[in-house]
Coordinates of C-alpha atoms in Angstrom, one line a residue:
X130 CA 35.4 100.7 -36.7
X131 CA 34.2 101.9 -33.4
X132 CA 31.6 99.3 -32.7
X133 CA 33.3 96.5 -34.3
X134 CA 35.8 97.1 -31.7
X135 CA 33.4 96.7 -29.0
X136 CA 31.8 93.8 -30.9
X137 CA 34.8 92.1 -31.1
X138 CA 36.0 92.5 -27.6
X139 CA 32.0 91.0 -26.9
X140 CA 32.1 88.1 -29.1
X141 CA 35.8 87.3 -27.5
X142 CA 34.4 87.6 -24.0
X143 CA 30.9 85.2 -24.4
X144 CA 33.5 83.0 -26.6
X145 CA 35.4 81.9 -23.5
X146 CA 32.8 82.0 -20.8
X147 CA 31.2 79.0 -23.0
X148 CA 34.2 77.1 -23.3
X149 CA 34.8 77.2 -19.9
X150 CA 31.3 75.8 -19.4
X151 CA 31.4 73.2 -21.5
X152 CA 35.2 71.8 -20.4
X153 CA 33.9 72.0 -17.0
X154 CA 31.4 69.3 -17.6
X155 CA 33.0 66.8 -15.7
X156 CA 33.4 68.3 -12.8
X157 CA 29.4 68.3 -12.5
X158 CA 28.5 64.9 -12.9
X159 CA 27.0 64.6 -9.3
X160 CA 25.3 66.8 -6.7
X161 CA 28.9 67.3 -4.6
X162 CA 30.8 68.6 -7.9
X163 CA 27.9 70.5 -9.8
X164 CA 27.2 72.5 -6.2
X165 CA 30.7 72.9 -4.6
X166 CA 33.1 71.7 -7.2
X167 CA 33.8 68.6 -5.0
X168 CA 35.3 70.8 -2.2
X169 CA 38.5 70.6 -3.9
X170 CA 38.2 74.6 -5.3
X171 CA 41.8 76.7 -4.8
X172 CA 42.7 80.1 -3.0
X173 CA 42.7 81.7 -6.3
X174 CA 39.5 80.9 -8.1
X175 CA 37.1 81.2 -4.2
X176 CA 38.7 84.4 -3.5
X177 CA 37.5 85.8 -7.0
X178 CA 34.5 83.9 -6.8
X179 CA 33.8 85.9 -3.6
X180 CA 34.6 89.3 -4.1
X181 CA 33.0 88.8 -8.1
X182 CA 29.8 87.5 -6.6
X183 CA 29.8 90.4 -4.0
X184 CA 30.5 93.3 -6.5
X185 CA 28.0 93.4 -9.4
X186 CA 26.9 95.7 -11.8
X187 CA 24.9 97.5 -8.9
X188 CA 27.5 98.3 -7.3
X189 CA 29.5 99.8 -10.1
X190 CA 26.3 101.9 -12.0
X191 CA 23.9 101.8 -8.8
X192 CA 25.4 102.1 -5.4
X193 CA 28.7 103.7 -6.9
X194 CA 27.0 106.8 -8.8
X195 CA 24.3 107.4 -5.6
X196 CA 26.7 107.3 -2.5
X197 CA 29.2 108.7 -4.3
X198 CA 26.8 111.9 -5.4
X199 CA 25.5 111.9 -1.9
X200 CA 28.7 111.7 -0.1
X201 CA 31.8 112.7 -2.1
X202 CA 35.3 110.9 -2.2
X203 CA 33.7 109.9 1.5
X204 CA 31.9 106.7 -0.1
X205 CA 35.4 105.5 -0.7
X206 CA 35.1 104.4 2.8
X207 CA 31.7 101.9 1.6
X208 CA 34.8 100.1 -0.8
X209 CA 37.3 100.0 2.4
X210 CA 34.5 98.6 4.8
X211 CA 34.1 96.0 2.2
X212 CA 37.6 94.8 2.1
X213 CA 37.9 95.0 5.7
X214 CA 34.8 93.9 7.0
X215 CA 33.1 92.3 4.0
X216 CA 36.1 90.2 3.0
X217 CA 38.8 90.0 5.4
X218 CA 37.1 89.5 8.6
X219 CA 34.6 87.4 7.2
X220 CA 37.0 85.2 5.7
X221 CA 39.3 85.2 8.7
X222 CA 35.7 84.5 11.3
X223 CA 33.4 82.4 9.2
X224 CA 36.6 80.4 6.5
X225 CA 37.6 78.2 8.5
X226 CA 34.8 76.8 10.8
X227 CA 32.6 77.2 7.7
X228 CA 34.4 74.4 6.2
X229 CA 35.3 72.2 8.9
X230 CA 31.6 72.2 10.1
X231 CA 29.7 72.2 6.9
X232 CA 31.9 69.1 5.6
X233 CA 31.3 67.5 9.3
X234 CA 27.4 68.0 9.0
X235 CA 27.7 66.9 5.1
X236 CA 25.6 70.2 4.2
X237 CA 25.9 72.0 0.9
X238 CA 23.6 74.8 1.1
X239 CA 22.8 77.2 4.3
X240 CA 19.6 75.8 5.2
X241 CA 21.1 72.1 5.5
X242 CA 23.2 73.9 7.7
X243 CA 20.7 75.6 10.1
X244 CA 18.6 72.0 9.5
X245 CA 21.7 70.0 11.1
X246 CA 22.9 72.2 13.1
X247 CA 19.6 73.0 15.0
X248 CA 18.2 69.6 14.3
X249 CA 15.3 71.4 12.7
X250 CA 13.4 70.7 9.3
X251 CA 11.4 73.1 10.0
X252 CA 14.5 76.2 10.3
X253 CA 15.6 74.5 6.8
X254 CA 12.7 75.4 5.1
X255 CA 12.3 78.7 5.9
X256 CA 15.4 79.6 5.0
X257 CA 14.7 77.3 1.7
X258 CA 11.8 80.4 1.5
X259 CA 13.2 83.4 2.7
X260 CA 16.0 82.9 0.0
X261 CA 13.8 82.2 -2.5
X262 CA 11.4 85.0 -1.8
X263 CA 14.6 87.8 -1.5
X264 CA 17.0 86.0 -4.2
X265 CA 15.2 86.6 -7.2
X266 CA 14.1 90.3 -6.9
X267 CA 17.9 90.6 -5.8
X268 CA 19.4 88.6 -9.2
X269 CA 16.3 90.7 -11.7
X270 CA 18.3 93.9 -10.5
X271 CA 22.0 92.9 -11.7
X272 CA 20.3 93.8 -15.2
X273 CA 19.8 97.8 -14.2
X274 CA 22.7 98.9 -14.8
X275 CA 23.2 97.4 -18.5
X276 CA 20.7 99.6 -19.6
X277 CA 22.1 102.8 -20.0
X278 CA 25.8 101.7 -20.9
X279 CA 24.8 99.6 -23.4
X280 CA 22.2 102.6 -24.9
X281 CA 25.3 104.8 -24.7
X282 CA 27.8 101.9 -26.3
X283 CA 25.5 99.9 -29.1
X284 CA 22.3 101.8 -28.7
X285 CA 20.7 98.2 -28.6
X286 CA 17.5 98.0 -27.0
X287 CA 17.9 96.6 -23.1
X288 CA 15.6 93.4 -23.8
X289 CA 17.9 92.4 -25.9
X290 CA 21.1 93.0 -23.6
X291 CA 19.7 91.3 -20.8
X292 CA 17.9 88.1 -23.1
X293 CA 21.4 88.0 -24.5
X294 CA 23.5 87.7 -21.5
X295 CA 20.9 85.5 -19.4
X296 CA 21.3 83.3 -21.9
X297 CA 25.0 82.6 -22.4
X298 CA 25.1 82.7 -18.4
X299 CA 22.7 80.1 -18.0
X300 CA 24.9 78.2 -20.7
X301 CA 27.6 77.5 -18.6
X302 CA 26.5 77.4 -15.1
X303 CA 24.2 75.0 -16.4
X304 CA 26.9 73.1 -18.4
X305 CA 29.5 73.1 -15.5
X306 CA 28.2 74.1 -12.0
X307 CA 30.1 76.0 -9.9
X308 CA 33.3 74.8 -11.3
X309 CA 32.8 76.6 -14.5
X310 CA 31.0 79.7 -12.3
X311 CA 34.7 79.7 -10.3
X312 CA 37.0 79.5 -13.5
X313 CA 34.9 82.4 -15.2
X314 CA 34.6 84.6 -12.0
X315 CA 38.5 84.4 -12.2
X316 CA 38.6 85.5 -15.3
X317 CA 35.7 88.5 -15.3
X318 CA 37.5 89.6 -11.6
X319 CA 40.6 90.1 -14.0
X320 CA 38.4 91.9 -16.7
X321 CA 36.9 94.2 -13.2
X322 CA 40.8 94.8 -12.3
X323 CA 41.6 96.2 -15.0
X324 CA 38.6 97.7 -16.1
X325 CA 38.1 99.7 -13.3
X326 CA 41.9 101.1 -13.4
X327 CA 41.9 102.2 -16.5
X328 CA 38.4 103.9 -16.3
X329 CA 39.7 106.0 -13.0
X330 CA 42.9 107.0 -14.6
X331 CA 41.0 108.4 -18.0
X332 CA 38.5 110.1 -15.9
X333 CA 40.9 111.7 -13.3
X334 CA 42.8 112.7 -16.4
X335 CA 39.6 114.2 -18.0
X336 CA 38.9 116.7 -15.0
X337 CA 43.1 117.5 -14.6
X338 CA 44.6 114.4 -12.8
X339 CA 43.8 113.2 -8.9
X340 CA 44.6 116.5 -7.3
X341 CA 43.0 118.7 -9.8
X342 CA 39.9 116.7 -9.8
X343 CA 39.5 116.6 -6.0
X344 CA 40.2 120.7 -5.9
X345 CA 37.4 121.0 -8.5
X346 CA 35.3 118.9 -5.9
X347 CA 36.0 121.1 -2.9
X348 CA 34.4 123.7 -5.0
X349 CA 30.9 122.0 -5.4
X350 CA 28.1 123.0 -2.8
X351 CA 24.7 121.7 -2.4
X352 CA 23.1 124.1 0.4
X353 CA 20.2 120.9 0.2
X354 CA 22.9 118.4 1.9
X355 CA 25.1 120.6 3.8
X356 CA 26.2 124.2 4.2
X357 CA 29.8 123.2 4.9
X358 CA 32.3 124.6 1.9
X359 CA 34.2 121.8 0.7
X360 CA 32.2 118.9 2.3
X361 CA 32.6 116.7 -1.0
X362 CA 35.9 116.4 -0.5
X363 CA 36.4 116.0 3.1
X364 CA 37.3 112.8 5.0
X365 CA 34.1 111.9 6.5
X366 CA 31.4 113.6 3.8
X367 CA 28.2 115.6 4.3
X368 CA 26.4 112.7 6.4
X369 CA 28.5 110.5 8.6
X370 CA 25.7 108.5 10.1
X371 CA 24.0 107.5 7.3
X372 CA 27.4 106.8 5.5
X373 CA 27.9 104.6 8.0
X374 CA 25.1 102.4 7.6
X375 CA 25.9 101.7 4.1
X376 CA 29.6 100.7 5.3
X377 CA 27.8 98.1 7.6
X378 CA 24.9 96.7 5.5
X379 CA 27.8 96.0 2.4
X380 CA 30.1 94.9 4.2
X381 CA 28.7 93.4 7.5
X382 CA 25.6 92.0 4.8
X383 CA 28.0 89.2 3.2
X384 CA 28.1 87.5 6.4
X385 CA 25.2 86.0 6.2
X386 CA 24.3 86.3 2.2
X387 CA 24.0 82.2 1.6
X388 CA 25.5 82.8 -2.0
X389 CA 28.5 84.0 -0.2
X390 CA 28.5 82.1 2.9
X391 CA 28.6 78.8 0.2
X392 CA 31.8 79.9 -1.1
X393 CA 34.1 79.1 2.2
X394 CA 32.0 75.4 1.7
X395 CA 33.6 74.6 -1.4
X396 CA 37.3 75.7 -0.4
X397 CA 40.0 72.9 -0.5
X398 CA 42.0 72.9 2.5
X399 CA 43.6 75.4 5.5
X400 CA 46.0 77.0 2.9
X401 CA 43.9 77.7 0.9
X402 CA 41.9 79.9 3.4
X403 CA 44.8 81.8 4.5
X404 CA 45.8 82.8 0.9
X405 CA 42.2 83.3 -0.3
X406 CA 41.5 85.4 2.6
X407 CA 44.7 87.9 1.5
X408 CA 43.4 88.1 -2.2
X409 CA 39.9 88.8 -1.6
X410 CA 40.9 91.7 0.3
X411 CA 43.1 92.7 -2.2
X412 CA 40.4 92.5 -5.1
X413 CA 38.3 94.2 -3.2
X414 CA 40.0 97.1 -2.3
X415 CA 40.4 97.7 -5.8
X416 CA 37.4 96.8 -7.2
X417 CA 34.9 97.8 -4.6
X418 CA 37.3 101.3 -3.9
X419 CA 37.6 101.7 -6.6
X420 CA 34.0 102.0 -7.7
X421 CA 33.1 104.6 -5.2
X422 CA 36.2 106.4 -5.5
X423 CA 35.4 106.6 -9.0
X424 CA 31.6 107.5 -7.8
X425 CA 32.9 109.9 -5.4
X426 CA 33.6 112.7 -8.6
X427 CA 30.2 112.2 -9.9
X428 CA 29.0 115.5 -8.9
X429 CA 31.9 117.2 -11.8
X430 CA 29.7 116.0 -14.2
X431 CA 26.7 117.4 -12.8
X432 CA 25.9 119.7 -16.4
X433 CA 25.6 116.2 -17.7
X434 CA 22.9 114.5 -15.2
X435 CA 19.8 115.5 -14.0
X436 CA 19.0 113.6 -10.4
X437 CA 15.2 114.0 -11.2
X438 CA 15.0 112.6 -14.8
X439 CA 17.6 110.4 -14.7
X440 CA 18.5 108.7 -11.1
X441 CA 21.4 107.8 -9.3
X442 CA 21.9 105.1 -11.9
X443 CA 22.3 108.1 -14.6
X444 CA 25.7 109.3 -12.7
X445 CA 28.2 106.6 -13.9
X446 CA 27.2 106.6 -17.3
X447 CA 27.7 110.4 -17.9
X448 CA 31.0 110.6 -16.3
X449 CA 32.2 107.8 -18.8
X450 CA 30.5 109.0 -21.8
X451 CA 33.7 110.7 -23.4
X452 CA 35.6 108.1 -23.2
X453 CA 37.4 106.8 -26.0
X454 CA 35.5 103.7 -28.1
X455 CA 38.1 101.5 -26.7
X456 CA 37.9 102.3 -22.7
X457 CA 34.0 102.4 -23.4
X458 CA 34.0 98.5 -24.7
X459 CA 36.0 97.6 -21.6
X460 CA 33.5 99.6 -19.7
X461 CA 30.6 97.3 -21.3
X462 CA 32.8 93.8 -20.5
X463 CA 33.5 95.0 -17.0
X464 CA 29.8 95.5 -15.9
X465 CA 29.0 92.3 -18.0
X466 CA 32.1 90.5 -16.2
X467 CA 30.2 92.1 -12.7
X468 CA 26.4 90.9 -13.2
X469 CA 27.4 87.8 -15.4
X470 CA 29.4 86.8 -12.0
X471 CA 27.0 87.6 -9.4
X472 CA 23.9 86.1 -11.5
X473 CA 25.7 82.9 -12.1
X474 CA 26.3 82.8 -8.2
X475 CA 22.8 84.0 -7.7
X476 CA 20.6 80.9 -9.4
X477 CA 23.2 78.7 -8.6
X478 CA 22.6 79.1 -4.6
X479 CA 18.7 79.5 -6.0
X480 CA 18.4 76.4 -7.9
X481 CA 20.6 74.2 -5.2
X482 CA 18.9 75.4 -2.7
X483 CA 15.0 74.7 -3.8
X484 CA 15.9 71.4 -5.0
X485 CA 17.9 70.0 -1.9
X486 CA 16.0 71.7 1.2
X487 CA 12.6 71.7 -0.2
X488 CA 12.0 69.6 -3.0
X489 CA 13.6 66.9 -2.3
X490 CA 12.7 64.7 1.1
X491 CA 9.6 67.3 1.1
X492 CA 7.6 66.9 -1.7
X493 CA 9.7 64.4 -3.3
X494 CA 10.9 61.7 -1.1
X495 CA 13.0 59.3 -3.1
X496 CA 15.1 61.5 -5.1
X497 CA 18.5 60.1 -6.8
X498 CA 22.1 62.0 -8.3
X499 CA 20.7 62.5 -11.8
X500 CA 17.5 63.6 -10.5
X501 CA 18.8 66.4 -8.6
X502 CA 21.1 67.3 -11.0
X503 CA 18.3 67.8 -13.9
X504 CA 15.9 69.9 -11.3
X505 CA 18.4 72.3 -10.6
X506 CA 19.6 73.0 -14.2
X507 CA 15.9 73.3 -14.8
X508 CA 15.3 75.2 -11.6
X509 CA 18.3 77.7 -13.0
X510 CA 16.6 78.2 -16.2
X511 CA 13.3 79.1 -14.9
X512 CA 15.5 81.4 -12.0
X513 CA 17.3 83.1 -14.9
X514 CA 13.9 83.2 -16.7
X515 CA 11.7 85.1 -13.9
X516 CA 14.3 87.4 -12.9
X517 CA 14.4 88.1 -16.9
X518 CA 11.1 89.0 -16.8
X519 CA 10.8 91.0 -13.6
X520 CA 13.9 93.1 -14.8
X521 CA 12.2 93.8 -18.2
X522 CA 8.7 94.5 -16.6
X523 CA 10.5 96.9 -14.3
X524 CA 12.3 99.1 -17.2
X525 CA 9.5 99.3 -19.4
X526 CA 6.2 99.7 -17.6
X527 CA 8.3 101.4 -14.0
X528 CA 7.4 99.0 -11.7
X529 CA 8.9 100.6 -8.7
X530 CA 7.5 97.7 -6.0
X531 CA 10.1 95.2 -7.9
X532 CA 13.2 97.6 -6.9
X533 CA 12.0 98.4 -3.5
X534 CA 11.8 94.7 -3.0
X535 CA 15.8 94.6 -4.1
X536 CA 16.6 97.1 -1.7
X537 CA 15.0 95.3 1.1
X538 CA 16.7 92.4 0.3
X539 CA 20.6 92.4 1.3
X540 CA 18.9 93.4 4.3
X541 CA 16.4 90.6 5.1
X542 CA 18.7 88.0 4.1
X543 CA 21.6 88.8 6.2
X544 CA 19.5 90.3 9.2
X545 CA 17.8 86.8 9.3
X546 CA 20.9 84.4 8.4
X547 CA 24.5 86.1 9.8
X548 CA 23.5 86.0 13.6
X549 CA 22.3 82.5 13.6
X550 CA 25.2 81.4 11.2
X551 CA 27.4 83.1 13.0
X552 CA 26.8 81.9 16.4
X553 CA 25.9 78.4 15.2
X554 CA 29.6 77.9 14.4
X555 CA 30.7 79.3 17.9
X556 CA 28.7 79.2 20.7
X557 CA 26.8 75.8 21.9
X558 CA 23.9 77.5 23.3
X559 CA 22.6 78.8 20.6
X560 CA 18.9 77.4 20.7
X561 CA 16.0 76.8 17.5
X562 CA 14.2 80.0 19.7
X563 CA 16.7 81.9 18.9
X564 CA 17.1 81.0 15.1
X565 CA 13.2 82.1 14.5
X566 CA 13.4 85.2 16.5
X567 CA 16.3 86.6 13.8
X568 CA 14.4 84.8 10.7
X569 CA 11.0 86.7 11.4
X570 CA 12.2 90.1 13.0
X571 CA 14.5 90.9 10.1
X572 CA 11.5 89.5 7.3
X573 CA 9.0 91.4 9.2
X574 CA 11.2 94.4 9.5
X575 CA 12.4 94.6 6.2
X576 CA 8.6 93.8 4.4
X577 CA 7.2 96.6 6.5
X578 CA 10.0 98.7 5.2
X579 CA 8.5 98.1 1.5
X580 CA 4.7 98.7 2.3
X581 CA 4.5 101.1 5.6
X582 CA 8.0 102.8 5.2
X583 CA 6.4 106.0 6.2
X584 CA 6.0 104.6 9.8
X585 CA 9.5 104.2 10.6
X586 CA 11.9 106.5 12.6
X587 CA 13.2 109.0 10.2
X588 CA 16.9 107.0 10.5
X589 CA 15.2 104.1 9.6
X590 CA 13.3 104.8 6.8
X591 CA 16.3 104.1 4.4
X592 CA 16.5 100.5 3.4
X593 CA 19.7 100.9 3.6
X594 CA 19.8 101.7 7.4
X595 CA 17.0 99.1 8.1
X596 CA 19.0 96.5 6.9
X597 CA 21.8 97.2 9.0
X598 CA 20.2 97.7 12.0
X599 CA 18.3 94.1 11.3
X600 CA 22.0 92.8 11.0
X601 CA 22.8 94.3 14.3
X602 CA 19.8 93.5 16.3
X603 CA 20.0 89.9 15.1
X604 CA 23.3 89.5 17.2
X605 CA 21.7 90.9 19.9
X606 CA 18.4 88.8 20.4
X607 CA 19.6 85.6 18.8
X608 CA 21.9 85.1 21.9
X609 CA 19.4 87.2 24.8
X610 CA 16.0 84.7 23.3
X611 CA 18.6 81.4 23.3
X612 CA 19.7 82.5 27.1
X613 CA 15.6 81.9 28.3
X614 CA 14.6 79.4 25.8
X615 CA 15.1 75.2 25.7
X616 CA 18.7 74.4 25.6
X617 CA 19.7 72.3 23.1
X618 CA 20.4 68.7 23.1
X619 CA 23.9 67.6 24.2
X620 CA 24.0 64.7 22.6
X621 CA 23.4 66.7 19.4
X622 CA 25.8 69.3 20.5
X623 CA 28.7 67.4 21.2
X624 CA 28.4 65.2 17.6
X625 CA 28.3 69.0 15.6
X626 CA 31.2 70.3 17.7
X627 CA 32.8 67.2 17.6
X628 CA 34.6 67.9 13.8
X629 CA 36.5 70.8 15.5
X630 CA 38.1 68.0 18.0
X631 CA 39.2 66.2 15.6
X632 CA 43.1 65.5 16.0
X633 CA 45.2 65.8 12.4
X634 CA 49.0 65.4 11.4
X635 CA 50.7 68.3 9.8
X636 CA 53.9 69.2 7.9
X637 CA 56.1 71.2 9.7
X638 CA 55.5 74.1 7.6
X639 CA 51.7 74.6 8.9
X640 CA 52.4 74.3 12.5
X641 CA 55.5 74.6 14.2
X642 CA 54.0 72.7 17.3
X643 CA 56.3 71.3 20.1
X644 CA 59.6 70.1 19.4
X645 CA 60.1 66.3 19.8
X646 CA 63.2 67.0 22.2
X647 CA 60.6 69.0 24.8

């Protein structure tokens, strides 16, 4: 009865995600539609395509059961960071002029963008490789944390669970584009709500409800991380500094993540911003919170893990073993609801992005509609197939260069892309110079981090802290290499800025403006 419950409640979940494929099918009969939905996507279904492609499974297995072992109820402060920083700010700095500008310069991926904005083929197609290279490793990870969760729920071996859901995911991004990708993230970010409620409540109650549980955690000590009694349950944690670089490389990282970035292009109009900007706050404060609030008890359960056998990625899993059949199955859906989101988001930016700013004008010159169209859904199957591969190669022979590579690569994407994106929408004197000098520090950096981490400043050996301080050093140099380097051309200049000049009429209701008796 157990596992046809949890059958069921699998069968009922693929079930839908294919029918939304399939009746999205005419919304990707062209580049415009299959890639960005026609621009015509509501507050609703961006905001959960945002925070859903933002939180994955690694977030909720990974990042949720290390931080929070490492730092207590403290790591809730990763979850606020990313509503504040990762999702508010960035919608209310980058929504907006993401639009306007990306719709002006007709881009629809991030290195059209920096190739239009810069008037530089040469910028679009290292970012067209720099994706690629720190994409795939990033999308072979989402499967990690299915392993052990669905060992403890089916006891089905992991090649299967991950053949299974590649599958059925490249089903209906393939069959509907990012229509069908928005529609469904809607619906997993719902599954992820409620999912990660009801798993808090049923493990608070486990250990004695919230203030029993957070008593019990006072208790712990770990003389290896701090001598301070009770530092698992304070405020801050055991290690504010480090803490603090996870805060900024998740949340500060989505600003220039170009499977992010691509969601303020397909946004339908000013409202729309404003509204989506309030729910994806919302969602993730709950989601993302809530996973390293939940994180944040792991070390109650420490009879039940062993750090050295089993990893971080073991801590999640044992705190939700005795749950009840039913919670469990909702357990399974939400992480499959979290990687099933971000994956489809991943080869979708992957495929669109090869086939736009480097095959085609590059080594293809005279490519039509249809043509596009049939690279990228073949692009997305061989995306969904490599990363297939890489994640299976990892769990069985334990690769560990394939994970290293994923840790580097939040960091190396958005130390290379947020400064220059970021800037490119503000400031006029941003120059190509510039552009480089954050696309090659922040590769360089984070590569050397892989193969010569040994050689960095203690601080910086983390990937974790690397990345951030890429992000932060790009917004530095970026703007102190444009200041001594060729200006731009004005001409050019004044025709990109041009689309935020541009007078429109409004109701009433969107701007109360000057009244016609003044």
């Amino acid at each position: 009865m157990d596992l046809f419950i949890k059958l069921a409640m699998l069968v009922v979940f693929f079930g839908i995600m294919i029918y939304v494929g399939l009746y999205c099918r005419r919304h990707a009969t062209d580049v415009n539609g299959f890639v960005l939905g026609g621009r015509s996507v509501g507050p609703w279904l961006t905001a959960f395509a945002y925070g859903t492609s933002y939180f994955s499974a690694v977030v909720f297995v990974g990042y949720a059961g290390q931080f929070g072992w490492k730092y207590g109820i403290a790591a809730t402060w990763a979850g606020i960071g990313n509503a504040i920083l990762g999702s508010l700010l960035a919608w209310a700095v980058l929504g907006r002029r993401t639009r306007v500008m990306t719709q002006h310069l007709d881009s629809a991926t991030m290195p059209q963008f920096f190739e239009k904005r810069f008037d530089s083929k040469a910028l679009k197609l290292a970012a067209s490789a720099i994706i690629f290279i720190f994409l795939i490793p990033y999308t072979a990870s989402l499967y990690n944390g299915l392993s052990r969760l669905f060992g403890m729920a089916f006891n089905i071996d992991y090649a299967v669970c991950v053949i299974v859901m590649a599958v059925l995911t490249g089903i209906y991004v393939i069959a509907g584009g990012y229509m069908a990708t928005a529609i469904n993230d809607f619906i997993q970010g719902m599954v992820m709500i409620v999912g990660i409620v009801a798993v808090i409540a049923a493990v608070l109650k486990g250990q004695g409800g919230f203030l029993e549980a957070l008593n019990k955690l006072g208790q712990v000590s770990d003389p290896a991380v701090s001598s301070t009694p009770g530092v698992f349950a304070s405020f801050f944690g055991p290690d504010p500094v480090n803490l603090l670089g996870v805060v900024i490389l998740t949340s500060l990282g989505t600003w220039g993540l170009p499977q992010m970035v691509q969601k303020f292009y397909a946004i339908k109009n000013e409202q729309a911003i404003n509204k989506g900007m309030i729910i994806s706050t919302v969602f993730a404060l709950i989601v993302a919170g809530g996973c390293y609030f939940l994180g944040g008890f792991g070390r109650l359960f420490s009879d039940q893990v062993n750090i050295a056998v089993g990893g971080y990625d073991s801590v999640i899993p044992a705190m939700l073993s005795n749950l009840s059949p039913f919670l469990i199955a909702v357990v399974v859906v939400l992480v499959l609801s979290a990687s099933m989101s971000t994956l489809s988001s991943l080869v979708l930016a992957s495929s669109s992005t090869l086939t736009l700013d480097f095959i085609k004008g590059s080594l293809v010159k005279d490519l039509d509609e249809k043509k596009q169209l049939f690279i990228m859904r073949v692009l997305i199957v061989v995306f969904i197939v490599i990363s297939v591969v890489l994640a299976i190669l990892q769990y069985k022979s334990n690769v560990t260069f394939i994970a290293q590579l994923m840790g580097v690569s939040w960091g190396a994407l958005a130390g290379a892309f947020l400064a220059p994106f970021l800037y490119g929408l503000y400031w006029k004197g941003v120059t190509v110079a510039g552009v480089w000098t954050s696309f090659i520090f922040s590769t360089v950096v984070m590569l050397a981090n892989i193969v010569a981490r040994g050689s960095f400043p203690t601080l910086l050996q983390s990937p974790i802290n690397a990345g951030a301080f890429c992000m932060i050093a790009g917004l530095v140099l970026v703007p102190a290499v444009s200041l001594f380097t060729q200006k731009p051309d004005k001409a050019l200049l004044d025709d990109v800025f041009s689309c935020y000049d541009r007078k429109v009429l409004v109701s009433v209701k969107d701007s109360i403006g000057e009244s016609e008796e003044a």
